[in-house]
Amino acid sequence: MKILVTNDDGYQAKGINILAEMMRQFGDVTVVAPKTHQSGMSMAVSLGLKPIRYKAVRHEDASSDGQKGSLDIAYLDATPASCVKFALDILYTDYLPDVVVSGINHGSNAASASCYSGTLGAAQEGALNGIPAIGVSLDSINPDADFSAVEQYFPAIFKKIMEIAAVGKTRRNEIQLKEKNGIYYNVNFPDLPADKLKGTRAGYQGDGHWVKEFIGWDPDFYIRHGVTPELLGQVSTPECEEGEKLYMMAGTFIDDSKDEPRADHHIMQDGYISIVAHNIDTTDYDAVAALDKLGFDTEFQHK
């Protein structure tokens, strides 16, 4: 199996390095991840006149006993979705990868966070190209978070998800799409030891919103959680022009799902791993039918 791994925390993050090593039990792993932190980028791509820098960082051969596939790690100075685009365009010249796995994200991507997530944006890019794709996250922003529960339970989750996806080498320009193209999976682990997890639950994207999202610039806000400016690829005291004021995003999450037990963030709160199937087709077909009934299916008469 050919496995493309990426993330939005950057190629040096602990989560992606654990994920890459974990996935070697399933095949050959190619990592193309952002050079610096790219959280909140969703499916944004790197455009403009700025050169996009790429560097191959490390290679390891497959193990002689066949227990581990090969490993290639590289960074791209770009968004997570652009990392996937680059890999598909430049590195996988003959065959597409069998799967895109994005993570392990430092922080939950449940509920409305999934709309902003660069981790899931990379998975979406895979799904957009007809490739099975999975985003996996742990509900801890600690750069040195304990991922042992993910290491223990994600491989079985991965195998089950791949059972329902069309897996196999896919020759470029002869893409064999799975039964319903555009599906990608959002897997979220609560920040619990492996022996405290209750199990897995399939659920829905939870409902919620953020308030008081902007605060005055305070780099210590993240440093207190171990997230340094260096990790973010930023400077702690940025320059600003005269008259400018500095802000940063933080905020408080408001839970709008009420008593919905299958909302993904409620599943996590109950001590379970949440698994949600998303689709890149965001059309609301019931609403489209309502538009038809309102008379939007019309023809203009031009003289």
Short mmCIF file of C-alpha atoms in Angstrom, two decimals:
data_model
loop_
_atom_site.label_atom_id
_atom_site.label_comp_id
_atom_site.label_asym_id
_atom_site.label_seq_id
_atom_site.Cartn_x
_atom_site.Cartn_y
_atom_site.Cartn_z
CA MET A 1 0.00 0.00 0.00
CA LYS A 2 1.20 3.50 -0.87
CA ILE A 3 0.34 5.95 1.90
CA LEU A 4 0.58 9.75 1.75
CA VAL A 5 0.84 11.39 5.18
CA THR A 6 0.52 15.09 5.95
CA ASN A 7 -0.73 17.42 8.70
CA ASP A 8 -1.23 21.08 9.57
CA ASP A 9 1.11 21.31 12.59
CA GLY A 10 4.25 21.08 10.45
CA TYR A 11 6.63 18.28 9.60
CA GLN A 12 8.50 18.51 12.91
CA ALA A 13 5.40 18.01 15.08
CA LYS A 14 5.34 14.97 17.32
CA GLY A 15 1.95 13.83 16.03
CA ILE A 16 2.89 13.43 12.38
CA ASN A 17 6.12 11.62 13.17
CA ILE A 18 4.25 9.10 15.30
CA LEU A 19 1.61 8.70 12.58
CA ALA A 20 4.20 8.17 9.84
CA GLU A 21 5.95 5.46 11.83
CA MET A 22 2.61 3.85 12.71
CA MET A 23 1.51 3.70 9.07
CA ARG A 24 4.66 1.86 7.97
CA GLN A 25 3.08 -1.39 9.15
CA PHE A 26 0.62 -0.99 6.25
CA GLY A 27 3.02 -0.05 3.45
CA ASP A 28 5.36 2.57 2.04
CA VAL A 29 4.88 6.00 3.59
CA THR A 30 5.55 9.34 1.92
CA VAL A 31 5.31 12.40 4.16
CA VAL A 32 4.82 15.83 2.60
CA ALA A 33 3.92 18.25 5.37
CA PRO A 34 4.03 22.02 5.87
CA LYS A 35 7.34 23.55 6.83
CA THR A 36 5.65 25.53 9.61
CA HIS A 37 2.41 25.50 11.54
CA GLN A 38 -0.65 25.82 9.25
CA SER A 39 -3.66 25.33 11.53
CA GLY A 40 -7.01 26.76 10.43
CA MET A 41 -6.15 26.71 6.73
CA SER A 42 -8.98 24.36 5.75
CA MET A 43 -8.58 23.76 1.97
CA ALA A 44 -6.64 26.98 1.32
CA VAL A 45 -3.90 26.67 -1.29
CA SER A 46 -0.62 28.53 -1.63
CA LEU A 47 -0.96 31.02 -4.49
CA GLY A 48 0.85 34.16 -5.52
CA LEU A 49 4.39 35.03 -6.51
CA LYS A 50 6.08 33.68 -3.39
CA PRO A 51 8.24 30.64 -4.29
CA ILE A 52 7.08 27.40 -2.68
CA ARG A 53 10.09 25.74 -1.10
CA TYR A 54 10.39 21.94 -0.97
CA LYS A 55 13.00 19.85 0.80
CA ALA A 56 13.45 16.09 1.17
CA VAL A 57 14.46 15.60 4.80
CA ARG A 58 14.86 11.89 5.47
CA HIS A 59 14.63 8.44 3.87
CA GLU A 60 14.46 5.02 5.48
CA ASP A 61 14.34 1.76 3.56
CA ALA A 62 11.70 -0.86 4.18
CA SER A 63 12.70 -3.38 6.83
CA SER A 64 14.22 -6.63 5.59
CA ASP A 65 11.61 -8.69 7.45
CA GLY A 66 8.76 -6.98 5.62
CA GLN A 67 7.24 -5.60 8.82
CA LYS A 68 7.84 -1.97 7.89
CA GLY A 69 7.46 -0.15 4.61
CA SER A 70 9.82 2.55 3.43
CA LEU A 71 9.62 6.10 4.78
CA ASP A 72 10.28 9.36 2.97
CA ILE A 73 9.82 12.67 4.79
CA ALA A 74 9.78 16.08 3.11
CA TYR A 75 8.44 19.52 3.83
CA LEU A 76 6.74 22.07 1.62
CA ASP A 77 6.47 25.72 2.59
CA ALA A 78 2.75 25.69 1.85
CA THR A 79 -0.70 24.87 3.19
CA PRO A 80 -1.77 21.29 4.01
CA ALA A 81 -4.01 21.05 0.93
CA SER A 82 -1.14 22.31 -1.23
CA CYS A 83 1.10 19.63 0.29
CA VAL A 84 -1.32 16.98 -0.95
CA LYS A 85 -1.63 18.66 -4.35
CA PHE A 86 2.16 18.82 -4.65
CA ALA A 87 2.62 15.17 -3.72
CA LEU A 88 0.00 14.00 -6.22
CA ASP A 89 1.42 16.18 -8.99
CA ILE A 90 5.18 15.84 -8.46
CA LEU A 91 5.88 12.68 -6.44
CA TYR A 92 3.17 10.23 -7.50
CA THR A 93 3.76 10.45 -11.24
CA ASP A 94 2.52 6.98 -12.26
CA TYR A 95 0.19 5.88 -9.50
CA LEU A 96 -1.88 7.77 -7.00
CA PRO A 97 -1.46 6.81 -3.34
CA ASP A 98 -3.94 4.30 -1.97
CA VAL A 99 -4.86 6.58 0.93
CA VAL A 100 -4.18 10.02 2.39
CA VAL A 101 -3.86 10.15 6.18
CA SER A 102 -3.61 13.57 7.82
CA GLY A 103 -2.53 14.10 11.45
CA ILE A 104 -2.07 13.28 14.18
CA ASN A 105 -3.39 16.76 14.90
CA HIS A 106 -2.47 18.42 18.18
CA GLY A 107 -6.01 19.45 19.18
CA SER A 108 -9.59 18.36 18.54
CA ASN A 109 -11.14 18.73 15.12
CA ALA A 110 -14.64 17.85 16.28
CA ALA A 111 -17.78 19.96 15.85
CA SER A 112 -17.37 23.21 13.87
CA ALA A 113 -13.58 22.97 14.15
CA SER A 114 -13.82 20.54 11.23
CA CYS A 115 -14.87 23.46 9.00
CA TYR A 116 -11.60 25.31 9.62
CA SER A 117 -9.18 22.44 10.07
CA GLY A 118 -6.09 22.26 7.89
CA THR A 119 -5.82 18.61 8.91
CA LEU A 120 -9.20 17.90 7.35
CA GLY A 121 -8.52 20.28 4.46
CA ALA A 122 -5.69 17.95 3.43
CA ALA A 123 -8.03 14.96 3.72
CA GLN A 124 -10.58 16.79 1.59
CA GLU A 125 -7.96 17.33 -1.09
CA GLY A 126 -7.35 13.59 -1.16
CA ALA A 127 -11.07 12.87 -1.39
CA LEU A 128 -11.44 15.46 -4.16
CA ASN A 129 -9.00 13.33 -6.16
CA GLY A 130 -10.92 10.11 -5.54
CA ILE A 131 -8.51 8.84 -2.88
CA PRO A 132 -9.69 7.42 0.46
CA ALA A 133 -8.74 9.98 3.10
CA ILE A 134 -8.69 10.16 6.88
CA GLY A 135 -7.96 12.97 9.33
CA VAL A 136 -7.00 11.93 12.86
CA SER A 137 -6.71 14.22 15.88
CA LEU A 138 -6.04 14.11 19.62
CA ASP A 139 -7.79 16.56 21.94
CA SER A 140 -4.56 18.09 23.28
CA ILE A 141 -2.59 21.06 21.98
CA ASN A 142 0.44 20.07 24.04
CA PRO A 143 3.39 19.74 21.62
CA ASP A 144 4.59 16.79 23.73
CA ALA A 145 1.14 15.17 24.01
CA ASP A 146 0.79 11.48 24.85
CA PHE A 147 -0.27 9.74 21.63
CA SER A 148 -0.05 6.19 23.00
CA ALA A 149 -3.84 5.70 22.86
CA VAL A 150 -3.83 6.68 19.18
CA GLU A 151 -0.95 4.29 18.54
CA GLN A 152 -2.89 1.49 20.20
CA TYR A 153 -6.32 1.98 18.63
CA PHE A 154 -5.95 3.87 15.35
CA PRO A 155 -4.48 0.97 13.32
CA ALA A 156 -7.66 -1.09 13.81
CA ILE A 157 -9.82 1.93 12.95
CA PHE A 158 -7.73 2.51 9.83
CA LYS A 159 -8.17 -1.09 8.68
CA LYS A 160 -11.94 -0.96 9.14
CA ILE A 161 -12.26 2.30 7.22
CA MET A 162 -10.15 0.93 4.37
CA GLU A 163 -12.45 -2.08 4.13
CA ILE A 164 -15.23 0.18 2.87
CA ALA A 165 -13.00 2.12 0.46
CA ALA A 166 -11.78 0.96 -2.94
CA VAL A 167 -8.11 0.32 -2.27
CA GLY A 168 -5.49 -0.58 -4.83
CA LYS A 169 -2.91 1.02 -7.05
CA THR A 170 -4.63 3.60 -9.19
CA ARG A 171 -2.97 4.47 -12.47
CA ARG A 172 -3.02 8.17 -13.20
CA ASN A 173 -5.63 9.13 -15.81
CA GLU A 174 -7.35 5.77 -15.23
CA ILE A 175 -8.79 6.61 -11.83
CA GLN A 176 -11.12 3.96 -10.44
CA LEU A 177 -13.26 5.96 -8.05
CA LYS A 178 -14.78 4.31 -5.03
CA GLU A 179 -18.53 3.79 -4.97
CA LYS A 180 -19.27 7.27 -3.68
CA ASN A 181 -16.47 9.69 -4.47
CA GLY A 182 -15.66 12.47 -2.04
CA ILE A 183 -15.93 10.70 1.30
CA TYR A 184 -13.33 11.48 3.95
CA TYR A 185 -13.27 10.50 7.61
CA ASN A 186 -12.73 12.60 10.72
CA VAL A 187 -11.39 10.57 13.66
CA ASN A 188 -11.04 12.32 17.03
CA PHE A 189 -9.50 10.88 20.18
CA PRO A 190 -10.27 12.34 23.60
CA ASP A 191 -7.18 13.16 25.64
CA LEU A 192 -7.33 10.00 27.74
CA PRO A 193 -4.95 7.12 28.46
CA ALA A 194 -5.63 4.02 26.38
CA ASP A 195 -7.00 2.11 29.38
CA LYS A 196 -9.56 4.88 30.03
CA LEU A 197 -11.07 4.93 26.54
CA LYS A 198 -14.50 3.27 26.40
CA GLY A 199 -14.58 2.43 22.69
CA THR A 200 -15.49 3.93 19.32
CA ARG A 201 -18.67 5.61 18.11
CA ALA A 202 -19.79 6.70 14.65
CA GLY A 203 -21.40 10.10 14.91
CA TYR A 204 -22.24 13.42 13.29
CA GLN A 205 -20.50 16.76 13.07
CA GLY A 206 -21.41 18.57 16.26
CA ASP A 207 -22.93 22.03 16.23
CA GLY A 208 -21.27 24.98 17.92
CA HIS A 209 -19.74 28.39 17.45
CA TRP A 210 -17.01 30.58 18.91
CA VAL A 211 -17.41 33.90 20.72
CA LYS A 212 -14.92 36.55 21.85
CA GLU A 213 -12.52 35.19 19.27
CA PHE A 214 -10.10 38.12 19.12
CA ILE A 215 -7.89 39.23 21.98
CA GLY A 216 -4.98 41.63 22.17
CA TRP A 217 -1.65 40.20 21.03
CA ASP A 218 -0.31 37.98 23.81
CA PRO A 219 2.23 35.35 22.71
CA ASP A 220 2.32 34.02 26.27
CA PHE A 221 -1.25 32.77 25.72
CA TYR A 222 0.08 29.90 23.61
CA ILE A 223 3.48 29.63 25.26
CA ARG A 224 1.69 28.69 28.49
CA HIS A 225 0.47 25.60 26.62
CA GLY A 226 3.92 24.83 25.23
CA VAL A 227 3.20 26.29 21.79
CA THR A 228 6.18 28.51 21.01
CA PRO A 229 6.52 31.14 18.25
CA GLU A 230 9.23 28.94 16.71
CA LEU A 231 6.77 26.06 16.45
CA LEU A 232 4.28 28.38 14.75
CA GLY A 233 6.92 29.71 12.37
CA GLN A 234 6.37 33.21 13.73
CA VAL A 235 8.24 35.83 15.71
CA SER A 236 7.09 36.55 19.25
CA THR A 237 7.09 40.34 18.75
CA PRO A 238 6.11 41.09 15.15
CA GLU A 239 6.80 44.46 13.61
CA CYS A 240 3.86 46.72 12.86
CA GLU A 241 3.30 50.00 11.14
CA GLU A 242 2.44 53.16 13.03
CA GLY A 243 -1.21 53.14 14.03
CA GLU A 244 -1.64 49.38 13.74
CA LYS A 245 -2.97 47.34 16.66
CA LEU A 246 -2.05 43.69 17.16
CA TYR A 247 -4.67 41.01 17.80
CA MET A 248 -4.73 37.24 17.91
CA MET A 249 -7.45 34.58 17.81
CA ALA A 250 -8.47 32.64 20.90
CA GLY A 251 -12.13 32.55 21.90
CA THR A 252 -14.63 30.43 23.80
CA PHE A 253 -16.55 27.53 22.26
CA ILE A 254 -20.35 27.56 22.68
CA ASP A 255 -21.98 24.13 22.40
CA ASP A 256 -25.12 24.34 20.24
CA SER A 257 -25.75 20.59 20.00
CA LYS A 258 -27.63 20.52 23.31
CA ASP A 259 -28.58 16.91 24.10
CA GLU A 260 -27.50 15.29 20.82
CA PRO A 261 -25.59 12.18 22.00
CA ARG A 262 -24.14 11.41 18.57
CA ALA A 263 -22.53 14.82 18.11
CA ASP A 264 -18.84 14.06 17.74
CA HIS A 265 -17.67 16.32 20.55
CA HIS A 266 -20.23 14.76 22.90
CA ILE A 267 -18.97 11.30 21.94
CA MET A 268 -15.49 12.42 22.96
CA GLN A 269 -16.75 13.94 26.20
CA ASP A 270 -18.26 10.55 27.02
CA GLY A 271 -14.85 8.89 26.66
CA TYR A 272 -15.21 7.42 23.17
CA ILE A 273 -13.28 7.87 19.93
CA SER A 274 -15.55 9.67 17.45
CA ILE A 275 -15.63 8.76 13.76
CA VAL A 276 -17.54 10.96 11.31
CA ALA A 277 -17.89 10.48 7.55
CA HIS A 278 -17.86 13.77 5.62
CA ASN A 279 -18.35 14.52 1.94
CA ILE A 280 -16.70 17.21 -0.14
CA ASP A 281 -20.09 17.74 -1.80
CA THR A 282 -21.63 20.28 0.59
CA THR A 283 -24.89 20.59 -1.35
CA ASP A 284 -28.05 20.52 0.75
CA TYR A 285 -30.28 18.53 -1.61
CA ASP A 286 -33.45 19.10 0.42
CA ALA A 287 -32.86 22.86 0.21
CA VAL A 288 -32.30 22.57 -3.55
CA ALA A 289 -35.66 20.80 -3.85
CA ALA A 290 -37.22 23.64 -1.85
CA LEU A 291 -35.68 26.17 -4.25
CA ASP A 292 -37.24 24.28 -7.15
CA LYS A 293 -40.64 24.53 -5.48
CA LEU A 294 -40.14 28.27 -5.02
CA GLY A 295 -39.91 28.67 -8.76
CA PHE A 296 -36.18 28.95 -9.30
CA ASP A 297 -36.30 26.36 -12.10
CA THR A 298 -37.14 28.93 -14.79
CA GLU A 299 -36.31 29.97 -18.34
CA PHE A 300 -35.76 33.61 -19.30
CA GLN A 301 -37.55 34.81 -22.41
CA HIS A 302 -35.34 37.19 -24.42
CA LYS A 303 -36.70 39.27 -27.29
#
